[in-house]
Short mmCIF file of C-alpha atoms (C1' of nucleotides) in Angstrom, two decimals:
data_model
loop_
_atom_site.label_atom_id
_atom_site.label_comp_id
_atom_site.label_asym_id
_atom_site.label_seq_id
_atom_site.Cartn_x
_atom_site.Cartn_y
_atom_site.Cartn_z
CA MET A 25 6.38 43.67 -53.42
CA SER A 26 3.39 45.62 -54.62
CA GLU A 27 1.33 48.13 -52.75
CA LEU A 28 -1.91 46.89 -51.29
CA PHE A 29 -5.05 48.73 -52.23
CA VAL A 30 -7.22 48.61 -49.18
CA ASP A 31 -10.30 50.74 -48.78
CA LEU A 32 -10.86 50.98 -45.07
CA ASP A 33 -14.27 52.06 -43.89
CA ARG A 34 -14.06 52.90 -40.23
CA SER A 35 -17.78 53.58 -39.99
CA SER A 36 -18.66 50.15 -41.28
CA PRO A 37 -19.81 47.52 -38.83
CA VAL A 38 -17.41 45.13 -40.55
CA PRO A 39 -14.33 44.94 -38.31
CA LEU A 40 -11.19 46.54 -39.62
CA TYR A 41 -9.11 43.37 -39.37
CA PHE A 42 -11.73 41.62 -41.44
CA GLN A 43 -11.74 44.30 -44.13
CA VAL A 44 -7.97 44.06 -44.36
CA ALA A 45 -7.98 40.26 -44.48
CA ARG A 46 -10.57 40.35 -47.24
CA SER A 47 -8.47 42.75 -49.28
CA ILE A 48 -5.34 40.67 -48.96
CA GLU A 49 -7.23 37.55 -49.84
CA ALA A 50 -8.60 39.25 -52.94
CA ALA A 51 -5.06 40.28 -53.90
CA ILE A 52 -3.96 36.67 -53.61
CA GLN A 53 -6.88 35.29 -55.58
CA SER A 54 -6.39 37.84 -58.32
CA GLY A 55 -2.72 37.02 -58.61
CA GLN A 56 -1.64 40.47 -57.53
CA LEU A 57 0.13 38.70 -54.70
CA ALA A 58 1.78 35.73 -56.35
CA PRO A 59 2.48 32.44 -54.59
CA GLY A 60 5.72 32.78 -52.67
CA ALA A 61 5.55 36.57 -52.59
CA ARG A 62 6.69 38.19 -49.38
CA LEU A 63 4.48 40.69 -47.61
CA GLU A 64 5.95 43.77 -46.07
CA ASN A 65 6.54 43.54 -42.36
CA GLU A 66 3.60 43.97 -40.04
CA ILE A 67 4.65 47.32 -38.66
CA SER A 68 5.01 49.14 -41.95
CA LEU A 69 1.83 47.58 -43.27
CA ALA A 70 0.02 48.79 -40.18
CA ASP A 71 1.50 52.26 -40.65
CA GLN A 72 0.50 52.42 -44.29
CA LEU A 73 -3.08 51.55 -43.48
CA GLY A 74 -3.23 53.70 -40.39
CA LEU A 75 -3.84 50.73 -38.13
CA SER A 76 -2.26 49.44 -34.97
CA ARG A 77 -0.01 46.43 -35.19
CA PRO A 78 -2.38 44.10 -33.28
CA THR A 79 -5.12 44.80 -35.79
CA MET A 80 -2.80 44.18 -38.69
CA ARG A 81 -1.57 41.01 -37.07
CA ARG A 82 -5.08 39.77 -36.60
CA ALA A 83 -5.87 40.28 -40.28
CA ILE A 84 -2.80 38.28 -41.25
CA GLN A 85 -3.53 35.62 -38.66
CA GLN A 86 -6.94 35.05 -40.20
CA LEU A 87 -5.35 34.24 -43.54
CA VAL A 88 -2.71 32.07 -41.90
CA ASP A 89 -5.55 30.10 -40.32
CA LYS A 90 -7.14 29.71 -43.72
CA GLY A 91 -3.92 28.32 -45.10
CA LEU A 92 -3.27 31.18 -47.51
CA LEU A 93 -0.24 32.69 -45.76
CA VAL A 94 2.64 31.34 -43.71
CA ARG A 95 4.71 33.25 -41.19
CA LYS A 96 8.20 32.65 -39.96
CA ARG A 97 9.75 34.51 -37.10
CA GLY A 98 12.72 36.59 -38.12
CA VAL A 99 11.88 36.18 -41.76
CA GLY A 100 8.46 37.45 -42.67
CA THR A 101 5.14 36.51 -44.13
CA GLN A 102 4.73 34.77 -47.47
CA VAL A 103 1.94 33.58 -49.71
CA VAL A 104 1.62 29.80 -49.77
CA HIS A 105 2.62 28.13 -52.99
CA GLY A 106 0.04 26.09 -54.76
CA GLN A 107 -3.31 26.36 -56.39
CA VAL A 108 -6.14 28.39 -55.00
CA THR A 109 -8.19 26.05 -52.87
CA ARG A 110 -11.30 27.30 -51.25
CA PRO A 111 -10.90 26.10 -47.67
CA VAL A 112 -13.77 24.26 -46.07
CA GLU A 113 -15.69 26.32 -43.61
CA LEU A 114 -18.70 25.60 -41.49
CA THR A 115 -21.10 25.30 -44.37
CA SER A 116 -23.60 22.80 -45.58
CA LEU A 117 -23.63 20.94 -48.85
CA PHE A 118 -26.44 23.22 -49.98
CA ASP A 119 -24.36 26.33 -49.31
CA ASP A 120 -21.38 24.88 -51.15
CA LEU A 121 -23.38 23.96 -54.21
CA THR A 122 -25.18 27.28 -54.31
CA ARG A 123 -21.94 29.21 -54.06
CA SER A 124 -20.41 27.31 -56.93
CA GLY A 125 -23.50 28.01 -58.99
CA GLN A 126 -24.73 24.47 -59.29
CA ALA A 127 -28.40 25.04 -58.44
CA PRO A 128 -29.07 22.28 -55.91
CA ARG A 129 -32.47 20.63 -55.77
CA THR A 130 -33.82 18.76 -52.77
CA GLU A 131 -36.41 16.00 -52.56
CA VAL A 132 -37.81 15.26 -49.11
CA LEU A 133 -38.10 11.47 -48.81
CA LEU A 134 -39.11 11.36 -45.18
CA HIS A 135 -40.38 13.90 -42.66
CA ARG A 136 -41.46 12.35 -39.41
CA ILE A 137 -41.57 13.15 -35.73
CA GLU A 138 -40.40 10.12 -33.81
CA PRO A 139 -38.85 9.18 -30.46
CA ALA A 140 -35.11 9.68 -30.63
CA PRO A 141 -33.11 6.49 -31.13
CA ASP A 142 -30.64 5.96 -28.31
CA GLU A 143 -27.60 7.06 -30.27
CA VAL A 144 -29.34 10.27 -31.36
CA ALA A 145 -30.62 11.02 -27.86
CA VAL A 146 -27.08 10.78 -26.53
CA THR A 147 -25.43 13.00 -29.10
CA LEU A 148 -28.19 15.60 -28.94
CA ALA A 149 -28.14 15.42 -25.11
CA LEU A 150 -31.88 14.71 -24.89
CA ALA A 151 -33.81 12.45 -22.56
CA PRO A 152 -34.21 9.01 -24.17
CA GLY A 153 -37.40 8.78 -26.14
CA THR A 154 -37.82 12.53 -26.62
CA ASP A 155 -39.62 13.35 -29.86
CA VAL A 156 -37.26 14.57 -32.57
CA LEU A 157 -37.67 15.48 -36.22
CA HIS A 158 -36.22 12.91 -38.56
CA VAL A 159 -35.81 14.00 -42.17
CA ARG A 160 -34.35 12.12 -45.06
CA ARG A 161 -33.56 14.08 -48.18
CA LEU A 162 -32.20 13.35 -51.60
CA ARG A 163 -29.97 16.14 -52.85
CA TYR A 164 -29.48 16.78 -56.55
CA SER A 165 -26.86 18.87 -58.28
CA ARG A 166 -27.19 19.69 -61.96
CA GLU A 167 -30.24 17.43 -61.96
CA GLU A 168 -28.13 14.43 -60.97
CA PRO A 169 -28.57 12.75 -57.58
CA LEU A 170 -25.60 13.46 -55.33
CA ALA A 171 -26.33 12.49 -51.75
CA VAL A 172 -28.80 10.99 -49.32
CA LEU A 173 -29.05 13.09 -46.18
CA ASP A 174 -30.46 11.71 -42.94
CA ASN A 175 -30.85 14.28 -40.18
CA TYR A 176 -32.26 14.42 -36.67
CA LEU A 177 -33.26 17.71 -35.07
CA PRO A 178 -34.21 18.50 -31.45
CA PRO A 179 -37.89 19.14 -30.50
CA GLU A 180 -37.91 22.89 -31.01
CA PHE A 181 -37.36 22.45 -34.74
CA CYS A 182 -40.17 19.94 -35.22
CA ASP A 183 -42.25 22.58 -36.98
CA LEU A 184 -39.89 22.78 -39.95
CA SER A 185 -42.08 21.84 -42.89
CA PRO A 186 -41.20 19.59 -45.81
CA ALA A 187 -41.74 22.57 -48.08
CA ASP A 188 -39.12 24.58 -46.16
CA LEU A 189 -36.65 21.73 -46.42
CA ALA A 190 -37.25 21.26 -50.11
CA LEU A 191 -36.54 24.90 -50.87
CA ARG A 192 -33.67 25.82 -48.61
CA GLY A 193 -30.71 24.10 -47.02
CA LEU A 194 -30.86 22.90 -43.44
CA TYR A 195 -28.15 25.30 -42.29
CA GLN A 196 -29.97 28.19 -43.97
CA LEU A 197 -33.18 27.31 -42.18
CA LEU A 198 -31.46 27.06 -38.82
CA ARG A 199 -29.66 30.34 -39.33
CA SER A 200 -32.89 32.10 -40.27
CA ARG A 201 -34.32 30.92 -36.95
CA GLY A 202 -31.53 32.60 -35.06
CA VAL A 203 -29.39 29.57 -34.43
CA GLY A 204 -25.72 30.55 -34.32
CA MET A 205 -23.85 27.44 -35.38
CA ARG A 206 -20.25 27.40 -34.28
CA VAL A 207 -18.71 23.95 -34.13
CA ALA A 208 -19.24 20.84 -36.24
CA LYS A 209 -17.58 17.51 -35.63
CA GLN A 210 -17.45 15.26 -38.64
CA ARG A 211 -16.41 11.69 -39.21
CA ILE A 212 -15.70 10.85 -42.82
CA GLY A 213 -15.53 7.27 -44.03
CA ALA A 214 -16.55 5.01 -46.87
CA ARG A 215 -18.55 1.84 -47.41
CA ARG A 216 -20.50 -0.05 -50.00
CA GLY A 217 -23.93 1.42 -50.57
CA THR A 218 -27.04 -0.52 -49.70
CA ALA A 219 -29.38 -1.53 -52.48
CA GLU A 220 -31.75 1.30 -51.57
CA GLU A 221 -29.02 3.94 -51.44
CA CYS A 222 -27.57 2.91 -54.77
CA HIS A 223 -30.99 2.93 -56.33
CA LEU A 224 -31.72 6.43 -55.06
CA LEU A 225 -28.35 7.74 -56.21
CA GLY A 226 -28.41 6.04 -59.59
CA GLU A 227 -25.33 3.99 -58.88
CA ARG A 228 -24.75 0.34 -59.61
CA ARG A 229 -25.45 -2.02 -56.72
CA GLY A 230 -22.61 -2.24 -54.25
CA SER A 231 -20.91 0.96 -55.42
CA PRO A 232 -18.54 2.65 -52.98
CA LEU A 233 -20.05 5.64 -51.19
CA LEU A 234 -18.49 8.39 -49.12
CA THR A 235 -20.08 8.65 -45.69
CA MET A 236 -20.17 11.54 -43.24
CA GLU A 237 -21.55 11.72 -39.74
CA ARG A 238 -21.85 15.15 -38.24
CA THR A 239 -22.86 16.78 -34.98
CA THR A 240 -23.31 20.54 -35.06
CA HIS A 241 -23.20 22.70 -31.93
CA ASP A 242 -24.50 26.24 -31.54
CA ASP A 243 -22.92 29.15 -29.72
CA SER A 244 -24.15 27.91 -26.36
CA GLY A 245 -22.50 24.55 -26.88
CA ARG A 246 -25.75 22.62 -27.39
CA ALA A 247 -26.03 20.07 -30.18
CA VAL A 248 -28.59 21.33 -32.69
CA GLU A 249 -28.33 18.72 -35.38
CA TRP A 250 -27.08 15.22 -36.00
CA GLY A 251 -26.76 13.81 -39.49
CA ARG A 252 -25.64 10.75 -41.32
CA HIS A 253 -24.99 11.44 -44.99
CA VAL A 254 -23.87 9.31 -47.92
CA TYR A 255 -22.38 10.81 -51.10
CA ARG A 256 -21.69 9.36 -54.51
CA ALA A 257 -17.96 8.80 -54.41
CA SER A 258 -17.84 9.27 -58.17
CA ARG A 259 -19.07 12.85 -57.86
CA TYR A 260 -18.03 14.21 -54.52
CA ALA A 261 -15.02 14.63 -52.25
CA PHE A 262 -14.25 16.60 -49.11
CA GLU A 263 -11.57 19.23 -49.05
CA VAL A 264 -9.93 20.03 -45.76
CA THR A 265 -7.14 22.42 -44.87
CA LEU A 266 -5.19 21.75 -41.70
CA VAL A 267 -3.03 24.40 -40.06
CA ASP A 268 -0.47 23.93 -37.33
CA ARG A 269 0.14 26.70 -34.82
CA MET B 12 -18.30 27.27 -11.42
CA SER B 13 -15.17 25.85 -9.90
CA GLU B 14 -11.84 27.47 -9.35
CA LEU B 15 -9.20 26.76 -11.91
CA PHE B 16 -5.89 25.46 -10.66
CA VAL B 17 -3.31 26.89 -12.97
CA ASP B 18 0.38 26.77 -12.24
CA LEU B 19 1.88 29.58 -14.21
CA ASP B 20 5.60 29.50 -14.85
CA ARG B 21 6.68 32.87 -16.13
CA SER B 22 10.25 31.75 -16.63
CA SER B 23 9.22 28.91 -18.89
CA PRO B 24 9.69 29.29 -22.62
CA VAL B 25 6.14 27.97 -23.02
CA PRO B 26 3.92 31.00 -23.62
CA LEU B 27 1.57 31.97 -20.83
CA TYR B 28 -1.54 31.75 -23.00
CA PHE B 29 -0.52 28.23 -23.92
CA GLN B 30 0.00 27.18 -20.32
CA VAL B 31 -3.44 28.52 -19.45
CA ALA B 32 -5.10 26.83 -22.43
CA ARG B 33 -3.49 23.54 -21.51
CA SER B 34 -4.76 23.80 -17.94
CA ILE B 35 -8.31 24.56 -19.01
CA GLU B 36 -8.23 21.73 -21.51
CA ALA B 37 -7.06 19.35 -18.79
CA ALA B 38 -9.91 20.51 -16.57
CA ILE B 39 -12.37 19.75 -19.36
CA GLN B 40 -10.91 16.34 -20.11
CA SER B 41 -10.90 15.38 -16.45
CA GLY B 42 -14.51 16.38 -16.06
CA GLN B 43 -13.69 19.14 -13.61
CA LEU B 44 -15.31 21.45 -16.13
CA ALA B 45 -18.42 19.59 -17.22
CA PRO B 46 -20.04 19.97 -20.64
CA GLY B 47 -22.22 23.04 -20.60
CA ALA B 48 -20.42 24.59 -17.64
CA ARG B 49 -19.92 28.33 -17.81
CA LEU B 50 -16.48 29.84 -17.32
CA GLU B 51 -16.05 32.99 -15.33
CA ASN B 52 -15.74 36.11 -17.38
CA GLU B 53 -12.46 36.92 -19.03
CA ILE B 54 -11.61 39.87 -16.85
CA SER B 55 -11.95 38.14 -13.51
CA LEU B 56 -10.17 35.05 -14.80
CA ALA B 57 -7.32 37.26 -15.96
CA ASP B 58 -7.22 38.96 -12.56
CA GLN B 59 -7.16 35.66 -10.69
CA LEU B 60 -4.23 34.43 -12.72
CA GLY B 61 -2.42 37.73 -12.73
CA LEU B 62 -2.65 38.04 -16.48
CA SER B 63 -3.82 40.71 -18.85
CA ARG B 64 -7.13 40.27 -20.59
CA PRO B 65 -5.64 39.82 -24.09
CA THR B 66 -3.53 36.92 -22.84
CA MET B 67 -6.51 35.33 -21.17
CA ARG B 68 -8.56 35.85 -24.31
CA ARG B 69 -5.93 34.21 -26.39
CA ALA B 70 -5.91 31.12 -24.19
CA ILE B 71 -9.67 30.84 -24.49
CA GLN B 72 -9.56 31.49 -28.21
CA GLN B 73 -7.22 28.57 -28.67
CA LEU B 74 -9.76 26.23 -27.12
CA VAL B 75 -12.59 27.79 -29.09
CA ASP B 76 -10.59 27.02 -32.23
CA LYS B 77 -10.21 23.44 -31.10
CA GLY B 78 -13.95 23.14 -30.67
CA LEU B 79 -13.85 22.66 -26.91
CA LEU B 80 -15.40 25.98 -25.90
CA VAL B 81 -17.99 28.30 -27.38
CA ARG B 82 -18.33 32.01 -26.71
CA LYS B 83 -21.37 34.20 -27.00
CA ARG B 84 -21.17 37.93 -26.78
CA GLY B 85 -23.05 39.37 -23.86
CA VAL B 86 -23.40 35.95 -22.30
CA GLY B 87 -20.15 34.20 -21.61
CA THR B 88 -18.03 31.18 -22.40
CA GLN B 89 -19.23 27.61 -22.08
CA VAL B 90 -17.87 24.12 -22.50
CA VAL B 91 -19.26 22.39 -25.57
CA HIS B 92 -21.67 19.57 -24.91
CA GLY B 93 -20.80 16.20 -26.24
CA GLN B 94 -18.16 13.57 -26.06
CA VAL B 95 -14.49 14.32 -25.86
CA THR B 96 -13.20 14.19 -29.39
CA ARG B 97 -9.55 14.55 -30.09
CA PRO B 98 -9.51 17.21 -32.78
CA VAL B 99 -7.49 16.54 -35.88
CA GLU B 100 -4.28 18.46 -36.07
CA LEU B 101 -1.48 18.52 -38.55
CA THR B 102 -0.32 15.01 -37.89
CA SER B 103 0.44 11.96 -39.92
CA LEU B 104 -1.17 8.57 -39.72
CA PHE B 105 1.97 7.32 -37.99
CA ASP B 106 1.69 9.98 -35.29
CA ASP B 107 -1.98 9.22 -34.75
CA LEU B 108 -1.44 5.51 -34.40
CA THR B 109 1.54 5.95 -32.10
CA ARG B 110 -0.36 8.30 -29.85
CA SER B 111 -3.25 5.92 -29.51
CA GLY B 112 -0.80 3.17 -28.64
CA GLN B 113 -1.38 1.00 -31.66
CA ALA B 114 2.26 0.31 -32.57
CA PRO B 115 2.29 1.00 -36.30
CA ARG B 116 4.55 -1.04 -38.57
CA THR B 117 5.68 0.06 -42.01
CA GLU B 118 6.76 -1.98 -45.01
CA VAL B 119 8.53 -0.09 -47.77
CA LEU B 120 7.23 -1.44 -51.07
CA LEU B 121 8.98 1.02 -53.34
CA HIS B 122 11.82 3.49 -52.93
CA ARG B 123 12.92 5.05 -56.17
CA ILE B 124 14.32 8.29 -57.49
CA GLU B 125 12.49 9.18 -60.65
CA PRO B 126 11.59 12.19 -62.80
CA ALA B 127 8.53 13.89 -61.34
CA PRO B 128 5.28 13.13 -63.16
CA ASP B 129 3.63 16.28 -64.47
CA GLU B 130 1.00 16.45 -61.75
CA VAL B 131 3.62 16.06 -59.04
CA ALA B 132 5.94 18.63 -60.59
CA VAL B 133 3.12 21.15 -60.60
CA THR B 134 2.01 20.65 -57.01
CA LEU B 135 5.58 20.61 -55.69
CA ALA B 136 6.42 23.65 -57.83
CA LEU B 137 9.39 21.91 -59.49
CA ALA B 138 10.66 22.07 -63.04
CA PRO B 139 9.09 19.26 -65.08
CA GLY B 140 11.25 16.16 -65.02
CA THR B 141 13.13 17.05 -61.84
CA ASP B 142 14.22 13.97 -59.92
CA VAL B 143 12.02 13.29 -56.91
CA LEU B 144 11.85 10.52 -54.35
CA HIS B 145 8.87 8.24 -54.84
CA VAL B 146 8.04 5.93 -51.94
CA ARG B 147 5.23 3.49 -51.57
CA ARG B 148 4.59 2.08 -48.15
CA LEU B 149 2.22 -0.39 -46.60
CA ARG B 150 1.19 0.66 -43.12
CA TYR B 151 0.08 -1.87 -40.53
CA SER B 152 -1.72 -1.30 -37.28
CA ARG B 153 -2.02 -4.10 -34.75
CA GLU B 154 -0.37 -6.32 -37.34
CA GLU B 155 -3.24 -5.76 -39.77
CA PRO B 156 -2.71 -3.89 -43.03
CA LEU B 157 -4.38 -0.48 -42.89
CA ALA B 158 -3.25 1.72 -45.75
CA VAL B 159 -1.15 2.01 -48.88
CA LEU B 160 0.79 5.28 -48.87
CA ASP B 161 2.24 6.75 -52.05
CA ASN B 162 4.40 9.82 -51.52
CA TYR B 163 6.60 12.10 -53.61
CA LEU B 164 9.30 14.25 -52.02
CA PRO B 165 11.40 17.06 -53.53
CA PRO B 166 15.07 16.47 -54.46
CA GLU B 167 16.61 17.52 -51.14
CA PHE B 168 14.97 14.57 -49.40
CA CYS B 169 16.18 11.97 -51.89
CA ASP B 170 18.67 10.66 -49.34
CA LEU B 171 15.97 9.36 -47.02
CA SER B 172 16.70 5.66 -46.77
CA PRO B 173 14.21 2.80 -46.86
CA ALA B 174 15.39 1.90 -43.36
CA ASP B 175 14.50 5.38 -42.09
CA LEU B 176 11.06 5.15 -43.65
CA ALA B 177 10.41 1.70 -42.21
CA LEU B 178 11.19 2.83 -38.69
CA ARG B 179 9.69 6.27 -38.40
CA GLY B 180 6.79 8.20 -39.90
CA LEU B 181 7.33 10.55 -42.80
CA TYR B 182 6.34 13.59 -40.78
CA GLN B 183 8.72 12.59 -38.01
CA LEU B 184 11.57 12.27 -40.48
CA LEU B 185 10.85 15.65 -42.02
CA ARG B 186 10.57 17.32 -38.63
CA SER B 187 13.89 15.83 -37.53
CA ARG B 188 15.47 17.42 -40.60
CA GLY B 189 14.28 20.84 -39.54
CA VAL B 190 11.25 21.11 -41.78
CA GLY B 191 8.54 23.19 -40.11
CA MET B 192 5.30 21.94 -41.59
CA ARG B 193 2.47 24.39 -41.30
CA VAL B 194 -0.32 23.81 -43.80
CA ALA B 195 -1.76 20.65 -45.33
CA LYS B 196 -4.47 20.56 -47.94
CA GLN B 197 -6.34 17.30 -48.14
CA ARG B 198 -8.95 15.92 -50.46
CA ILE B 199 -10.86 12.97 -49.07
CA GLY B 200 -12.85 10.67 -51.32
CA ALA B 201 -13.70 7.06 -51.92
CA ARG B 202 -13.49 4.51 -54.69
CA ARG B 203 -13.31 0.83 -55.37
CA GLY B 204 -9.85 -0.58 -54.74
CA THR B 205 -7.80 -1.99 -57.57
CA ALA B 206 -6.92 -5.67 -57.51
CA GLU B 207 -3.42 -4.86 -56.30
CA GLU B 208 -4.59 -2.53 -53.54
CA CYS B 209 -7.14 -5.00 -52.25
CA HIS B 210 -4.59 -7.75 -52.26
CA LEU B 211 -2.11 -5.67 -50.28
CA LEU B 212 -4.73 -4.63 -47.78
CA GLY B 213 -6.28 -8.04 -47.38
CA GLU B 214 -9.67 -6.90 -48.64
CA ARG B 215 -11.96 -8.69 -51.07
CA ARG B 216 -11.65 -7.56 -54.67
CA GLY B 217 -13.55 -4.38 -55.43
CA SER B 218 -13.90 -3.35 -51.79
CA PRO B 219 -14.58 0.31 -51.11
CA LEU B 220 -11.51 2.26 -50.01
CA LEU B 221 -11.12 5.69 -48.48
CA THR B 222 -8.76 7.87 -50.48
CA MET B 223 -6.79 10.93 -49.44
CA GLU B 224 -4.61 13.26 -51.47
CA ARG B 225 -2.48 15.66 -49.55
CA THR B 226 -0.07 18.49 -50.20
CA THR B 227 1.94 19.70 -47.22
CA HIS B 228 3.58 23.14 -47.11
CA ASP B 229 6.33 24.28 -44.77
CA ASP B 230 6.69 27.60 -42.99
CA SER B 231 8.06 29.29 -46.08
CA GLY B 232 5.05 28.25 -48.12
CA ARG B 233 6.89 25.67 -50.21
CA ALA B 234 5.33 22.28 -50.87
CA VAL B 235 7.44 19.63 -49.16
CA GLU B 236 5.38 16.54 -49.80
CA TRP B 237 2.63 15.20 -51.99
CA GLY B 238 0.85 11.99 -51.22
CA ARG B 239 -1.93 9.79 -52.46
CA HIS B 240 -3.12 7.36 -49.82
CA VAL B 241 -5.77 4.66 -49.71
CA TYR B 242 -7.21 3.32 -46.46
CA ARG B 243 -9.31 0.30 -45.65
CA ALA B 244 -12.75 1.80 -45.22
CA SER B 245 -13.62 -1.00 -42.83
CA ARG B 246 -10.92 0.09 -40.40
CA TYR B 247 -10.36 3.78 -40.78
CA ALA B 248 -12.18 7.10 -40.87
CA PHE B 249 -11.18 10.75 -40.73
CA GLU B 250 -12.33 12.99 -37.95
CA VAL B 251 -12.54 16.69 -38.60
CA THR B 252 -13.67 19.56 -36.42
CA LEU B 253 -14.87 22.70 -38.14
CA VAL B 254 -15.16 26.02 -36.34
CA ASP B 255 -16.90 29.14 -37.51
CA ARG B 256 -15.55 32.54 -36.48
"C1'" DG C 25 -50.73 41.04 -16.40
"C1'" DT C 26 -48.11 42.27 -20.34
"C1'" DC C 27 -44.84 44.72 -22.77
"C1'" DA C 28 -41.16 47.96 -23.33
"C1'" DA C 29 -37.30 50.64 -21.70
"C1'" DG C 30 -33.13 50.59 -19.17
"C1'" DA C 31 -29.25 48.88 -16.37
"C1'" DG C 32 -25.74 45.55 -15.89
"C1'" DA C 33 -22.61 42.17 -17.62
"C1'" DA C 34 -20.07 39.86 -20.86
"C1'" DT C 35 -17.51 39.45 -25.14
"C1'" DG C 36 -15.75 42.06 -29.47
"C1'" DT C 37 -12.75 45.52 -31.38
"C1'" DC C 38 -8.88 48.71 -31.48
"C1'" DA C 39 -4.85 51.45 -29.93
"C1'" DG C 40 0.04 51.97 -28.54
"C1'" DG C 41 4.05 50.40 -26.36
"C1'" DA C 42 7.72 47.26 -24.69
"C1'" DC C 43 10.65 43.42 -24.72
"C1'" DA C 44 11.95 38.47 -26.30
"C1'" DA C 45 13.38 35.17 -29.64
"C1'" DA C 46 14.66 33.52 -34.12
"C1'" DT C 47 16.53 34.24 -38.57
"C1'" DA C 48 19.60 35.85 -42.20
"C1'" DG C 49 23.32 38.31 -43.81
"C1'" DG C 50 27.53 40.86 -43.29
"C1'" DC C 51 32.02 41.13 -41.16
"C1'" DA C 52 36.03 39.97 -38.94
"C1'" DT C 53 39.16 36.41 -37.76
"C1'" DG C 54 41.56 32.11 -38.30
"C1'" DC D 21 38.70 30.51 -48.31
"C1'" DA D 22 36.03 28.87 -44.42
"C1'" DT D 23 34.14 29.56 -39.94
"C1'" DG D 24 32.11 31.84 -36.21
"C1'" DC D 25 30.30 36.08 -34.18
"C1'" DC D 26 27.50 40.15 -34.28
"C1'" DT D 27 23.82 42.99 -35.71
"C1'" DA D 28 19.65 44.33 -38.08
"C1'" DT D 29 15.18 42.66 -39.20
"C1'" DT D 30 10.95 40.46 -38.29
"C1'" DT D 31 7.60 37.96 -35.91
"C1'" DG D 32 6.11 36.29 -31.06
"C1'" DT D 33 4.53 37.50 -26.56
"C1'" DC D 34 2.58 40.41 -23.07
"C1'" DC D 35 0.89 44.60 -20.93
"C1'" DT D 36 -2.55 48.62 -20.07
"C1'" DG D 37 -6.39 51.12 -21.43
"C1'" DA D 38 -10.64 52.41 -23.84
"C1'" DC D 39 -15.00 52.05 -26.08
"C1'" DA D 40 -18.66 49.28 -28.85
"C1'" DT D 41 -22.00 45.68 -29.23
"C1'" DT D 42 -25.00 42.21 -27.68
"C1'" DC D 43 -27.58 39.68 -24.51
"C1'" DT D 44 -30.13 38.99 -20.01
"C1'" DC D 45 -32.75 40.44 -16.39
"C1'" DT D 46 -35.04 43.79 -13.80
"C1'" DT D 47 -37.92 47.60 -13.33
"C1'" DG D 48 -41.62 50.47 -14.49
"C1'" DA D 49 -45.54 52.07 -17.24
"C1'" DC D 50 -49.85 51.09 -19.30
#
DNA sequence: GTCAAGAGAATGTCAGGACAAATAGGCATG
DNA sequence: CATGCCTATTTGTCCTGACATTCTCTTGAC
């Protein structure tokens, strides 16, 4: 059981529990805390770092939620066995690709303001027929086509330009306009690609594709985006970590 | 903003924050708290229920994590717009089908104790060549084939009988043996089914299938199960709710 | 009439303490 | 030697209190 090196900066705007969680996570990723290793108990850890127990608990809880640690009453806290998997957070494909250094490229196939189809109007909670922005993009990674992204956005985002969408990810653009995205509900399935989809993605006709429908809500609970995406099954998969509490 | 009817039972072993969360969730599901409705502030809610603010916060946090509520600093807490979606928890296909009243049936195709293949030995953290239980099941829903489930279990579960596996879900069996499952890491993809898979599932040859690989860890961080499943894409999809914090 | 400063309100963070419940390991007893 | 009890350890729950940060709305100045 090794000592944890945690540099706490109490003047930083970054919350203490977050600083601690980040440090522990780094120790796990670096192998300093091996899979299966037991952490010291919460109270002595809190003492060592000069924190209260609730703050220490919160730091640990964050990593439990991410699937990196497990706790057992009466026993202690341990590092989960198994490979390092980067858990899926509320990010977009663009973010994921950028972070893994794959230099995504985006081609805007369609950029049109149109009356919302019924299904879209319902999920975005708009009056039927309200004008929405419909964009269709082809996303490349390493200069290979990866996905066709169909998205509908409520009226206030109708001024997003094709140039914006070609350069930055949709989530990035929304964030830069002050949208605080909090919840996304996804439905992941599969089907045979249409002739057009397969052509765009460079797959043989009738190839299996991974599909994803998503509704994203902001911090006031409003739906800010609805999308229907198809991915090349040969080059993409979703990773999900589920935690029971 | 309606009053919340919450029956608190302080003598119950069910934690107070959980009782409160359950009540609020019921109010949302029943429509008593409509989408977009604002909750009263944490302090007055806590006062009304005779609870401390941390306990009240924890109840709300649980629903925020489930994607039912959103909070915004300086503003308040609101119910998320949009349809009621049952968020995915750490459950098995069997649990899901049972809960939605679809009477799953299971056919055990294979039940064999064999040396662990390298990949399995690694993910289950066993010595190479250790004997593991390999089961292959065909899962029906409404008397239609739905999925082919391949699973590997560590040595201590080798005594699970085919009869057990035909009658109950794998997660149920593990739970009844005192295994506390906490974390599952899934990878969801798609591919064309093999001739055998399509035949078993009653699909045309080369149909697209949804694939899922999963490693489940218990509360001491040990891997207790590894599975590779294929689902009929025409009849199944995964629903996932992501929350940013 | 417009814009900026300020007050109020709500959630976010952090501390310190107390007791409950579950686990594991040692110890005594059969 | 085996079994059951007891105790120490550790996490789980709950409380009270305080201050910080962010957003909204009102008020006031220009």
